[in-house]
JSON list of C-alpha atoms in Angstrom, two decimals:
[
{"chain": "A", "resi": 1, "resn": "UNK", "atom": "CA", "xyz": [0.00, 0.00, 0.00]},
{"chain": "A", "resi": 2, "resn": "UNK", "atom": "CA", "xyz": [1.27, 3.51, -0.81]},
{"chain": "A", "resi": 3, "resn": "UNK", "atom": "CA", "xyz": [1.16, 5.76, 2.25]},
{"chain": "A", "resi": 4, "resn": "UNK", "atom": "CA", "xyz": [0.49, 9.48, 1.89]},
{"chain": "A", "resi": 5, "resn": "UNK", "atom": "CA", "xyz": [3.11, 11.37, 3.87]},
{"chain": "A", "resi": 6, "resn": "UNK", "atom": "CA", "xyz": [2.33, 14.81, 5.31]},
{"chain": "A", "resi": 7, "resn": "UNK", "atom": "CA", "xyz": [5.02, 17.45, 5.25]},
{"chain": "A", "resi": 8, "resn": "UNK", "atom": "CA", "xyz": [5.44, 20.96, 6.58]},
{"chain": "A", "resi": 9, "resn": "UNK", "atom": "CA", "xyz": [5.14, 23.84, 4.06]},
{"chain": "A", "resi": 10, "resn": "UNK", "atom": "CA", "xyz": [8.42, 24.40, 2.26]},
{"chain": "A", "resi": 11, "resn": "UNK", "atom": "CA", "xyz": [9.87, 21.03, 3.20]},
{"chain": "A", "resi": 12, "resn": "UNK", "atom": "CA", "xyz": [10.89, 18.45, 0.55]},
{"chain": "A", "resi": 13, "resn": "UNK", "atom": "CA", "xyz": [8.26, 15.78, -0.08]},
{"chain": "A", "resi": 14, "resn": "UNK", "atom": "CA", "xyz": [9.60, 12.25, 0.19]},
{"chain": "A", "resi": 15, "resn": "UNK", "atom": "CA", "xyz": [8.60, 9.63, -2.37]},
{"chain": "A", "resi": 16, "resn": "UNK", "atom": "CA", "xyz": [7.77, 6.23, -0.83]},
{"chain": "A", "resi": 17, "resn": "UNK", "atom": "CA", "xyz": [10.79, 4.11, -1.73]},
{"chain": "A", "resi": 18, "resn": "UNK", "atom": "CA", "xyz": [9.88, 1.12, -3.90]},
{"chain": "A", "resi": 19, "resn": "UNK", "atom": "CA", "xyz": [6.18, 1.38, -3.18]},
{"chain": "A", "resi": 20, "resn": "UNK", "atom": "CA", "xyz": [5.08, 1.39, -6.83]},
{"chain": "A", "resi": 21, "resn": "UNK", "atom": "CA", "xyz": [7.96, -0.68, -8.23]},
{"chain": "A", "resi": 22, "resn": "UNK", "atom": "CA", "xyz": [7.05, -4.12, -9.54]},
{"chain": "A", "resi": 23, "resn": "UNK", "atom": "CA", "xyz": [9.91, -6.51, -8.90]},
{"chain": "A", "resi": 24, "resn": "UNK", "atom": "CA", "xyz": [10.91, -8.31, -12.08]},
{"chain": "A", "resi": 25, "resn": "UNK", "atom": "CA", "xyz": [11.84, -11.52, -10.25]},
{"chain": "A", "resi": 26, "resn": "UNK", "atom": "CA", "xyz": [8.31, -11.69, -8.80]},
{"chain": "A", "resi": 27, "resn": "UNK", "atom": "CA", "xyz": [6.80, -11.05, -12.24]},
{"chain": "A", "resi": 28, "resn": "UNK", "atom": "CA", "xyz": [8.94, -13.85, -13.73]},
{"chain": "A", "resi": 29, "resn": "UNK", "atom": "CA", "xyz": [7.91, -16.22, -10.93]},
{"chain": "A", "resi": 30, "resn": "UNK", "atom": "CA", "xyz": [4.24, -15.49, -11.59]},
{"chain": "A", "resi": 31, "resn": "UNK", "atom": "CA", "xyz": [4.62, -16.07, -15.33]},
{"chain": "A", "resi": 32, "resn": "UNK", "atom": "CA", "xyz": [6.34, -19.40, -14.72]},
{"chain": "A", "resi": 33, "resn": "UNK", "atom": "CA", "xyz": [3.59, -20.35, -12.28]},
{"chain": "A", "resi": 34, "resn": "UNK", "atom": "CA", "xyz": [0.93, -19.57, -14.89]},
{"chain": "A", "resi": 35, "resn": "UNK", "atom": "CA", "xyz": [2.48, -22.01, -17.36]},
{"chain": "A", "resi": 36, "resn": "UNK", "atom": "CA", "xyz": [2.70, -24.69, -14.70]},
{"chain": "A", "resi": 37, "resn": "UNK", "atom": "CA", "xyz": [-0.84, -24.06, -13.46]},
{"chain": "A", "resi": 38, "resn": "UNK", "atom": "CA", "xyz": [-2.23, -24.16, -17.01]},
{"chain": "A", "resi": 39, "resn": "UNK", "atom": "CA", "xyz": [-0.47, -27.45, -17.64]},
{"chain": "A", "resi": 40, "resn": "UNK", "atom": "CA", "xyz": [-1.71, -28.90, -14.35]},
{"chain": "A", "resi": 41, "resn": "UNK", "atom": "CA", "xyz": [-5.38, -27.83, -14.26]},
{"chain": "A", "resi": 42, "resn": "UNK", "atom": "CA", "xyz": [-6.20, -26.03, -17.54]},
{"chain": "A", "resi": 43, "resn": "UNK", "atom": "CA", "xyz": [-7.53, -22.52, -18.10]},
{"chain": "A", "resi": 44, "resn": "UNK", "atom": "CA", "xyz": [-11.07, -23.17, -16.88]},
{"chain": "A", "resi": 45, "resn": "UNK", "atom": "CA", "xyz": [-9.94, -24.42, -13.44]},
{"chain": "A", "resi": 46, "resn": "UNK", "atom": "CA", "xyz": [-6.97, -22.10, -13.11]},
{"chain": "A", "resi": 47, "resn": "UNK", "atom": "CA", "xyz": [-7.28, -19.49, -10.37]},
{"chain": "A", "resi": 48, "resn": "UNK", "atom": "CA", "xyz": [-5.35, -16.47, -9.17]},
{"chain": "A", "resi": 49, "resn": "UNK", "atom": "CA", "xyz": [-5.08, -18.21, -5.79]},
{"chain": "A", "resi": 50, "resn": "UNK", "atom": "CA", "xyz": [-3.45, -21.27, -7.37]},
{"chain": "A", "resi": 51, "resn": "UNK", "atom": "CA", "xyz": [-1.06, -19.15, -9.39]},
{"chain": "A", "resi": 52, "resn": "UNK", "atom": "CA", "xyz": [-0.05, -17.10, -6.35]},
{"chain": "A", "resi": 53, "resn": "UNK", "atom": "CA", "xyz": [0.47, -20.22, -4.26]},
{"chain": "A", "resi": 54, "resn": "UNK", "atom": "CA", "xyz": [2.60, -21.86, -6.93]},
{"chain": "A", "resi": 55, "resn": "UNK", "atom": "CA", "xyz": [4.65, -18.66, -7.39]},
{"chain": "A", "resi": 56, "resn": "UNK", "atom": "CA", "xyz": [5.14, -18.25, -3.64]},
{"chain": "A", "resi": 57, "resn": "UNK", "atom": "CA", "xyz": [3.56, -14.79, -3.56]},
{"chain": "A", "resi": 58, "resn": "UNK", "atom": "CA", "xyz": [0.34, -13.24, -2.31]},
{"chain": "A", "resi": 59, "resn": "UNK", "atom": "CA", "xyz": [-2.70, -12.70, -4.54]},
{"chain": "A", "resi": 60, "resn": "UNK", "atom": "CA", "xyz": [-2.10, -8.95, -4.31]},
{"chain": "A", "resi": 61, "resn": "UNK", "atom": "CA", "xyz": [1.19, -9.36, -6.18]},
{"chain": "A", "resi": 62, "resn": "UNK", "atom": "CA", "xyz": [-0.69, -10.95, -9.09]},
{"chain": "A", "resi": 63, "resn": "UNK", "atom": "CA", "xyz": [-3.49, -8.38, -9.13]},
{"chain": "A", "resi": 64, "resn": "UNK", "atom": "CA", "xyz": [-0.96, -5.51, -9.13]},
{"chain": "A", "resi": 65, "resn": "UNK", "atom": "CA", "xyz": [0.20, -6.76, -12.52]},
{"chain": "A", "resi": 66, "resn": "UNK", "atom": "CA", "xyz": [-2.96, -8.24, -14.11]},
{"chain": "A", "resi": 67, "resn": "UNK", "atom": "CA", "xyz": [-6.60, -7.59, -13.30]},
{"chain": "A", "resi": 68, "resn": "UNK", "atom": "CA", "xyz": [-7.78, -11.14, -14.08]},
{"chain": "A", "resi": 69, "resn": "UNK", "atom": "CA", "xyz": [-6.53, -14.57, -15.08]},
{"chain": "A", "resi": 70, "resn": "UNK", "atom": "CA", "xyz": [-7.71, -13.90, -18.63]},
{"chain": "A", "resi": 71, "resn": "UNK", "atom": "CA", "xyz": [-5.53, -10.80, -18.94]},
{"chain": "A", "resi": 72, "resn": "UNK", "atom": "CA", "xyz": [-2.63, -12.68, -17.37]},
{"chain": "A", "resi": 73, "resn": "UNK", "atom": "CA", "xyz": [-2.86, -15.49, -19.91]},
{"chain": "A", "resi": 74, "resn": "UNK", "atom": "CA", "xyz": [-3.37, -13.08, -22.82]},
{"chain": "A", "resi": 75, "resn": "UNK", "atom": "CA", "xyz": [-0.25, -11.19, -21.78]},
{"chain": "A", "resi": 76, "resn": "UNK", "atom": "CA", "xyz": [1.70, -14.43, -21.53]},
{"chain": "A", "resi": 77, "resn": "UNK", "atom": "CA", "xyz": [0.57, -15.66, -24.93]},
{"chain": "A", "resi": 78, "resn": "UNK", "atom": "CA", "xyz": [1.31, -12.27, -26.50]},
{"chain": "A", "resi": 79, "resn": "UNK", "atom": "CA", "xyz": [4.89, -12.48, -25.22]},
{"chain": "A", "resi": 80, "resn": "UNK", "atom": "CA", "xyz": [5.40, -15.53, -27.43]},
{"chain": "A", "resi": 81, "resn": "UNK", "atom": "CA", "xyz": [5.21, -13.29, -30.49]},
{"chain": "A", "resi": 82, "resn": "UNK", "atom": "CA", "xyz": [8.11, -11.20, -29.19]},
{"chain": "A", "resi": 83, "resn": "UNK", "atom": "CA", "xyz": [10.22, -14.33, -28.79]},
{"chain": "A", "resi": 84, "resn": "UNK", "atom": "CA", "xyz": [9.34, -15.68, -32.24]},
{"chain": "A", "resi": 85, "resn": "UNK", "atom": "CA", "xyz": [11.92, -17.74, -34.08]},
{"chain": "A", "resi": 86, "resn": "UNK", "atom": "CA", "xyz": [13.60, -16.34, -37.22]},
{"chain": "A", "resi": 87, "resn": "UNK", "atom": "CA", "xyz": [12.89, -17.78, -40.65]},
{"chain": "A", "resi": 88, "resn": "UNK", "atom": "CA", "xyz": [15.46, -20.40, -41.71]},
{"chain": "A", "resi": 89, "resn": "UNK", "atom": "CA", "xyz": [17.87, -19.67, -44.53]},
{"chain": "A", "resi": 90, "resn": "UNK", "atom": "CA", "xyz": [19.49, -22.98, -45.42]},
{"chain": "A", "resi": 91, "resn": "UNK", "atom": "CA", "xyz": [19.67, -22.36, -49.15]},
{"chain": "A", "resi": 92, "resn": "UNK", "atom": "CA", "xyz": [17.13, -25.00, -50.21]},
{"chain": "A", "resi": 93, "resn": "UNK", "atom": "CA", "xyz": [13.40, -25.58, -49.83]},
{"chain": "A", "resi": 94, "resn": "UNK", "atom": "CA", "xyz": [13.96, -28.98, -48.24]},
{"chain": "A", "resi": 95, "resn": "UNK", "atom": "CA", "xyz": [16.48, -27.54, -45.77]},
{"chain": "A", "resi": 96, "resn": "UNK", "atom": "CA", "xyz": [14.16, -24.70, -44.80]},
{"chain": "A", "resi": 97, "resn": "UNK", "atom": "CA", "xyz": [11.17, -27.03, -44.37]},
{"chain": "A", "resi": 98, "resn": "UNK", "atom": "CA", "xyz": [13.27, -29.45, -42.31]},
{"chain": "A", "resi": 99, "resn": "UNK", "atom": "CA", "xyz": [14.47, -26.59, -40.08]},
{"chain": "A", "resi": 100, "resn": "UNK", "atom": "CA", "xyz": [10.91, -25.35, -39.51]},
{"chain": "A", "resi": 101, "resn": "UNK", "atom": "CA", "xyz": [9.83, -28.88, -38.55]},
{"chain": "A", "resi": 102, "resn": "UNK", "atom": "CA", "xyz": [12.76, -29.28, -36.15]},
{"chain": "A", "resi": 103, "resn": "UNK", "atom": "CA", "xyz": [11.92, -26.11, -34.27]},
{"chain": "A", "resi": 104, "resn": "UNK", "atom": "CA", "xyz": [8.19, -26.82, -34.27]},
{"chain": "A", "resi": 105, "resn": "UNK", "atom": "CA", "xyz": [8.76, -30.34, -32.96]},
{"chain": "A", "resi": 106, "resn": "UNK", "atom": "CA", "xyz": [10.95, -29.01, -30.17]},
{"chain": "A", "resi": 107, "resn": "UNK", "atom": "CA", "xyz": [8.28, -26.49, -29.14]},
{"chain": "A", "resi": 108, "resn": "UNK", "atom": "CA", "xyz": [5.39, -28.96, -29.33]},
{"chain": "A", "resi": 109, "resn": "UNK", "atom": "CA", "xyz": [7.24, -31.61, -27.31]},
{"chain": "A", "resi": 110, "resn": "UNK", "atom": "CA", "xyz": [7.98, -29.20, -24.45]},
{"chain": "A", "resi": 111, "resn": "UNK", "atom": "CA", "xyz": [6.17, -30.60, -21.38]},
{"chain": "A", "resi": 112, "resn": "UNK", "atom": "CA", "xyz": [4.34, -27.37, -20.65]},
{"chain": "A", "resi": 113, "resn": "UNK", "atom": "CA", "xyz": [3.57, -26.39, -24.24]},
{"chain": "A", "resi": 114, "resn": "UNK", "atom": "CA", "xyz": [2.14, -29.82, -24.98]},
{"chain": "A", "resi": 115, "resn": "UNK", "atom": "CA", "xyz": [-0.45, -29.24, -22.25]},
{"chain": "A", "resi": 116, "resn": "UNK", "atom": "CA", "xyz": [-0.98, -25.49, -22.52]},
{"chain": "A", "resi": 117, "resn": "UNK", "atom": "CA", "xyz": [-1.43, -24.99, -26.29]},
{"chain": "A", "resi": 118, "resn": "UNK", "atom": "CA", "xyz": [-4.25, -27.54, -26.82]},
{"chain": "A", "resi": 119, "resn": "UNK", "atom": "CA", "xyz": [-6.09, -26.22, -23.77]},
{"chain": "A", "resi": 120, "resn": "UNK", "atom": "CA", "xyz": [-5.84, -22.61, -24.94]},
{"chain": "A", "resi": 121, "resn": "UNK", "atom": "CA", "xyz": [-7.08, -23.59, -28.40]},
{"chain": "A", "resi": 122, "resn": "UNK", "atom": "CA", "xyz": [-10.17, -25.10, -26.78]},
{"chain": "A", "resi": 123, "resn": "UNK", "atom": "CA", "xyz": [-10.72, -21.88, -24.83]},
{"chain": "A", "resi": 124, "resn": "UNK", "atom": "CA", "xyz": [-10.17, -19.84, -28.01]},
{"chain": "A", "resi": 125, "resn": "UNK", "atom": "CA", "xyz": [-13.23, -21.48, -29.54]},
{"chain": "A", "resi": 126, "resn": "UNK", "atom": "CA", "xyz": [-15.31, -19.98, -26.69]},
{"chain": "A", "resi": 127, "resn": "UNK", "atom": "CA", "xyz": [-13.53, -16.66, -26.19]},
{"chain": "A", "resi": 128, "resn": "UNK", "atom": "CA", "xyz": [-12.92, -14.26, -29.12]},
{"chain": "A", "resi": 129, "resn": "UNK", "atom": "CA", "xyz": [-10.31, -12.33, -27.12]},
{"chain": "A", "resi": 130, "resn": "UNK", "atom": "CA", "xyz": [-8.22, -15.45, -26.52]},
{"chain": "A", "resi": 131, "resn": "UNK", "atom": "CA", "xyz": [-8.71, -16.46, -30.16]},
{"chain": "A", "resi": 132, "resn": "UNK", "atom": "CA", "xyz": [-7.44, -13.12, -31.46]},
{"chain": "A", "resi": 133, "resn": "UNK", "atom": "CA", "xyz": [-4.45, -13.15, -29.12]},
{"chain": "A", "resi": 134, "resn": "UNK", "atom": "CA", "xyz": [-3.45, -16.70, -30.05]},
{"chain": "A", "resi": 135, "resn": "UNK", "atom": "CA", "xyz": [-3.73, -15.84, -33.73]},
{"chain": "A", "resi": 136, "resn": "UNK", "atom": "CA", "xyz": [-1.48, -12.81, -33.29]},
{"chain": "A", "resi": 137, "resn": "UNK", "atom": "CA", "xyz": [1.03, -14.63, -31.07]},
{"chain": "A", "resi": 138, "resn": "UNK", "atom": "CA", "xyz": [1.19, -18.06, -32.69]},
{"chain": "A", "resi": 139, "resn": "UNK", "atom": "CA", "xyz": [-0.38, -18.19, -36.15]},
{"chain": "A", "resi": 140, "resn": "UNK", "atom": "CA", "xyz": [0.72, -14.86, -37.62]},
{"chain": "A", "resi": 141, "resn": "UNK", "atom": "CA", "xyz": [4.46, -15.35, -36.82]},
{"chain": "A", "resi": 142, "resn": "UNK", "atom": "CA", "xyz": [4.35, -18.89, -38.24]},
{"chain": "A", "resi": 143, "resn": "UNK", "atom": "CA", "xyz": [2.64, -17.61, -41.37]},
{"chain": "A", "resi": 144, "resn": "UNK", "atom": "CA", "xyz": [5.32, -14.95, -41.68]},
{"chain": "A", "resi": 145, "resn": "UNK", "atom": "CA", "xyz": [8.01, -17.63, -41.56]},
{"chain": "A", "resi": 146, "resn": "UNK", "atom": "CA", "xyz": [6.18, -19.68, -44.19]},
{"chain": "A", "resi": 147, "resn": "UNK", "atom": "CA", "xyz": [5.96, -16.60, -46.40]},
{"chain": "A", "resi": 148, "resn": "UNK", "atom": "CA", "xyz": [9.74, -16.15, -46.23]},
{"chain": "A", "resi": 149, "resn": "UNK", "atom": "CA", "xyz": [10.35, -19.84, -46.98]},
{"chain": "A", "resi": 150, "resn": "UNK", "atom": "CA", "xyz": [8.03, -19.65, -50.00]},
{"chain": "A", "resi": 151, "resn": "UNK", "atom": "CA", "xyz": [9.51, -16.35, -51.20]},
{"chain": "A", "resi": 152, "resn": "UNK", "atom": "CA", "xyz": [13.06, -17.71, -51.08]},
{"chain": "A", "resi": 153, "resn": "UNK", "atom": "CA", "xyz": [12.03, -20.94, -52.80]},
{"chain": "A", "resi": 154, "resn": "UNK", "atom": "CA", "xyz": [10.34, -18.96, -55.58]},
{"chain": "A", "resi": 155, "resn": "UNK", "atom": "CA", "xyz": [13.48, -16.84, -56.00]},
{"chain": "A", "resi": 156, "resn": "UNK", "atom": "CA", "xyz": [15.57, -20.03, -56.37]},
{"chain": "A", "resi": 157, "resn": "UNK", "atom": "CA", "xyz": [13.14, -21.47, -58.88]},
{"chain": "A", "resi": 158, "resn": "UNK", "atom": "CA", "xyz": [12.05, -24.31, -56.58]},
{"chain": "A", "resi": 159, "resn": "UNK", "atom": "CA", "xyz": [8.44, -23.11, -56.38]},
{"chain": "A", "resi": 160, "resn": "UNK", "atom": "CA", "xyz": [6.29, -21.37, -58.98]},
{"chain": "A", "resi": 161, "resn": "UNK", "atom": "CA", "xyz": [5.22, -17.76, -58.70]},
{"chain": "A", "resi": 162, "resn": "UNK", "atom": "CA", "xyz": [2.01, -17.36, -56.72]},
{"chain": "A", "resi": 163, "resn": "UNK", "atom": "CA", "xyz": [2.70, -20.24, -54.30]},
{"chain": "A", "resi": 164, "resn": "UNK", "atom": "CA", "xyz": [0.49, -19.84, -51.24]},
{"chain": "A", "resi": 165, "resn": "UNK", "atom": "CA", "xyz": [2.25, -19.46, -47.84]},
{"chain": "A", "resi": 166, "resn": "UNK", "atom": "CA", "xyz": [-0.90, -20.55, -45.97]},
{"chain": "A", "resi": 167, "resn": "UNK", "atom": "CA", "xyz": [-1.03, -23.80, -47.94]},
{"chain": "A", "resi": 168, "resn": "UNK", "atom": "CA", "xyz": [2.69, -24.25, -47.31]},
{"chain": "A", "resi": 169, "resn": "UNK", "atom": "CA", "xyz": [2.22, -23.80, -43.58]},
{"chain": "A", "resi": 170, "resn": "UNK", "atom": "CA", "xyz": [-0.64, -26.32, -43.53]},
{"chain": "A", "resi": 171, "resn": "UNK", "atom": "CA", "xyz": [1.42, -28.90, -45.39]},
{"chain": "A", "resi": 172, "resn": "UNK", "atom": "CA", "xyz": [4.57, -28.38, -43.33]},
{"chain": "A", "resi": 173, "resn": "UNK", "atom": "CA", "xyz": [3.32, -28.05, -39.75]},
{"chain": "A", "resi": 174, "resn": "UNK", "atom": "CA", "xyz": [-0.19, -29.50, -39.92]},
{"chain": "A", "resi": 175, "resn": "UNK", "atom": "CA", "xyz": [0.77, -33.22, -39.85]},
{"chain": "A", "resi": 176, "resn": "UNK", "atom": "CA", "xyz": [3.32, -32.60, -37.09]},
{"chain": "A", "resi": 177, "resn": "UNK", "atom": "CA", "xyz": [0.80, -30.75, -34.92]},
{"chain": "A", "resi": 178, "resn": "UNK", "atom": "CA", "xyz": [-1.72, -33.56, -35.43]},
{"chain": "A", "resi": 179, "resn": "UNK", "atom": "CA", "xyz": [0.79, -36.18, -34.33]},
{"chain": "A", "resi": 180, "resn": "UNK", "atom": "CA", "xyz": [2.24, -34.36, -31.32]},
{"chain": "A", "resi": 181, "resn": "UNK", "atom": "CA", "xyz": [-0.65, -32.25, -30.00]},
{"chain": "A", "resi": 182, "resn": "UNK", "atom": "CA", "xyz": [-3.72, -34.29, -30.96]},
{"chain": "A", "resi": 183, "resn": "UNK", "atom": "CA", "xyz": [-2.66, -37.93, -31.22]},
{"chain": "A", "resi": 184, "resn": "UNK", "atom": "CA", "xyz": [0.28, -37.37, -28.83]},
{"chain": "A", "resi": 185, "resn": "UNK", "atom": "CA", "xyz": [2.34, -39.99, -30.57]},
{"chain": "A", "resi": 186, "resn": "UNK", "atom": "CA", "xyz": [6.10, -40.41, -30.57]},
{"chain": "A", "resi": 187, "resn": "UNK", "atom": "CA", "xyz": [8.30, -39.38, -33.49]},
{"chain": "A", "resi": 188, "resn": "UNK", "atom": "CA", "xyz": [10.09, -42.41, -34.95]},
{"chain": "A", "resi": 189, "resn": "UNK", "atom": "CA", "xyz": [13.66, -42.08, -36.20]},
{"chain": "A", "resi": 190, "resn": "UNK", "atom": "CA", "xyz": [13.72, -40.28, -39.54]},
{"chain": "A", "resi": 191, "resn": "UNK", "atom": "CA", "xyz": [10.13, -39.04, -39.17]},
{"chain": "A", "resi": 192, "resn": "UNK", "atom": "CA", "xyz": [10.99, -35.35, -39.63]},
{"chain": "A", "resi": 193, "resn": "UNK", "atom": "CA", "xyz": [13.16, -36.16, -42.66]},
{"chain": "A", "resi": 194, "resn": "UNK", "atom": "CA", "xyz": [10.30, -38.08, -44.29]},
{"chain": "A", "resi": 195, "resn": "UNK", "atom": "CA", "xyz": [7.77, -35.38, -43.37]},
{"chain": "A", "resi": 196, "resn": "UNK", "atom": "CA", "xyz": [9.98, -32.66, -44.85]},
{"chain": "A", "resi": 197, "resn": "UNK", "atom": "CA", "xyz": [10.39, -34.64, -48.08]},
{"chain": "A", "resi": 198, "resn": "UNK", "atom": "CA", "xyz": [6.62, -35.23, -48.27]},
{"chain": "A", "resi": 199, "resn": "UNK", "atom": "CA", "xyz": [5.86, -31.54, -47.70]},
{"chain": "A", "resi": 200, "resn": "UNK", "atom": "CA", "xyz": [8.33, -30.49, -50.38]},
{"chain": "A", "resi": 201, "resn": "UNK", "atom": "CA", "xyz": [6.86, -33.04, -52.82]},
{"chain": "A", "resi": 202, "resn": "UNK", "atom": "CA", "xyz": [3.35, -31.72, -52.16]},
{"chain": "A", "resi": 203, "resn": "UNK", "atom": "CA", "xyz": [4.44, -28.11, -52.56]},
{"chain": "A", "resi": 204, "resn": "UNK", "atom": "CA", "xyz": [6.32, -28.69, -55.80]},
{"chain": "A", "resi": 205, "resn": "UNK", "atom": "CA", "xyz": [3.93, -31.02, -57.58]}
]
C-alpha cells in the first residue's frame, strides 16, 4: 500500500521508496507459475489463488500486474510473439522445411507447451479475445516464416510464382501438430526427414 506522507510547508516531499515498483523476479515467478498451473489444471480451473500459491507470492502481487486470469494469460501468450523464431535460410526448400519442422517439434514436445497450447485452443473457440491473441502470437508469426520460406524458394526457382504461404504452412506443420498435439504420438527415427520430403513433394507437384 502507498502511504500518503504529510510534510510541513516548504519542506521536501519524500517519495515512498519502492512502493510502486514491480519486482521483475516476482513477475517472472508469476509467469512461470501460470504455465505450470495451465499445464496442471487447464484454463477453466486455473485461479489467481493457485497461481499465487505456486509462485510463492500473495494474490495482491498478481493483481498488481494483471486484473484477471484472462488478462494474465493473454499477456503471456502475447509475449510468445516477441520471442518468435527467425525464418530459416538454409539455401534450399527442403532444408528450410526441415528446419521449420525441427523447431516446431521441439516447441510442441515441451512438457508445458504440450499441455498449454491444446487447452488454450479449446478456450479460443469460446472466447474471441483469446482467439485473437493466439492468432497474433502463434499463427501470424508462423505464417510470416512460411511466407519467407516460399519467397526464397520462388526466388531459387524451386516453387512457382504465386505459391500460397498458408497452404505451405498447412502442409509443413499441420501433420506434425496432429501427431504431437492431438494424437500425442512419438516421433520415430527419420520421421521429420520423411515429413519434410513429403511436404516439399506436395508443394512442388
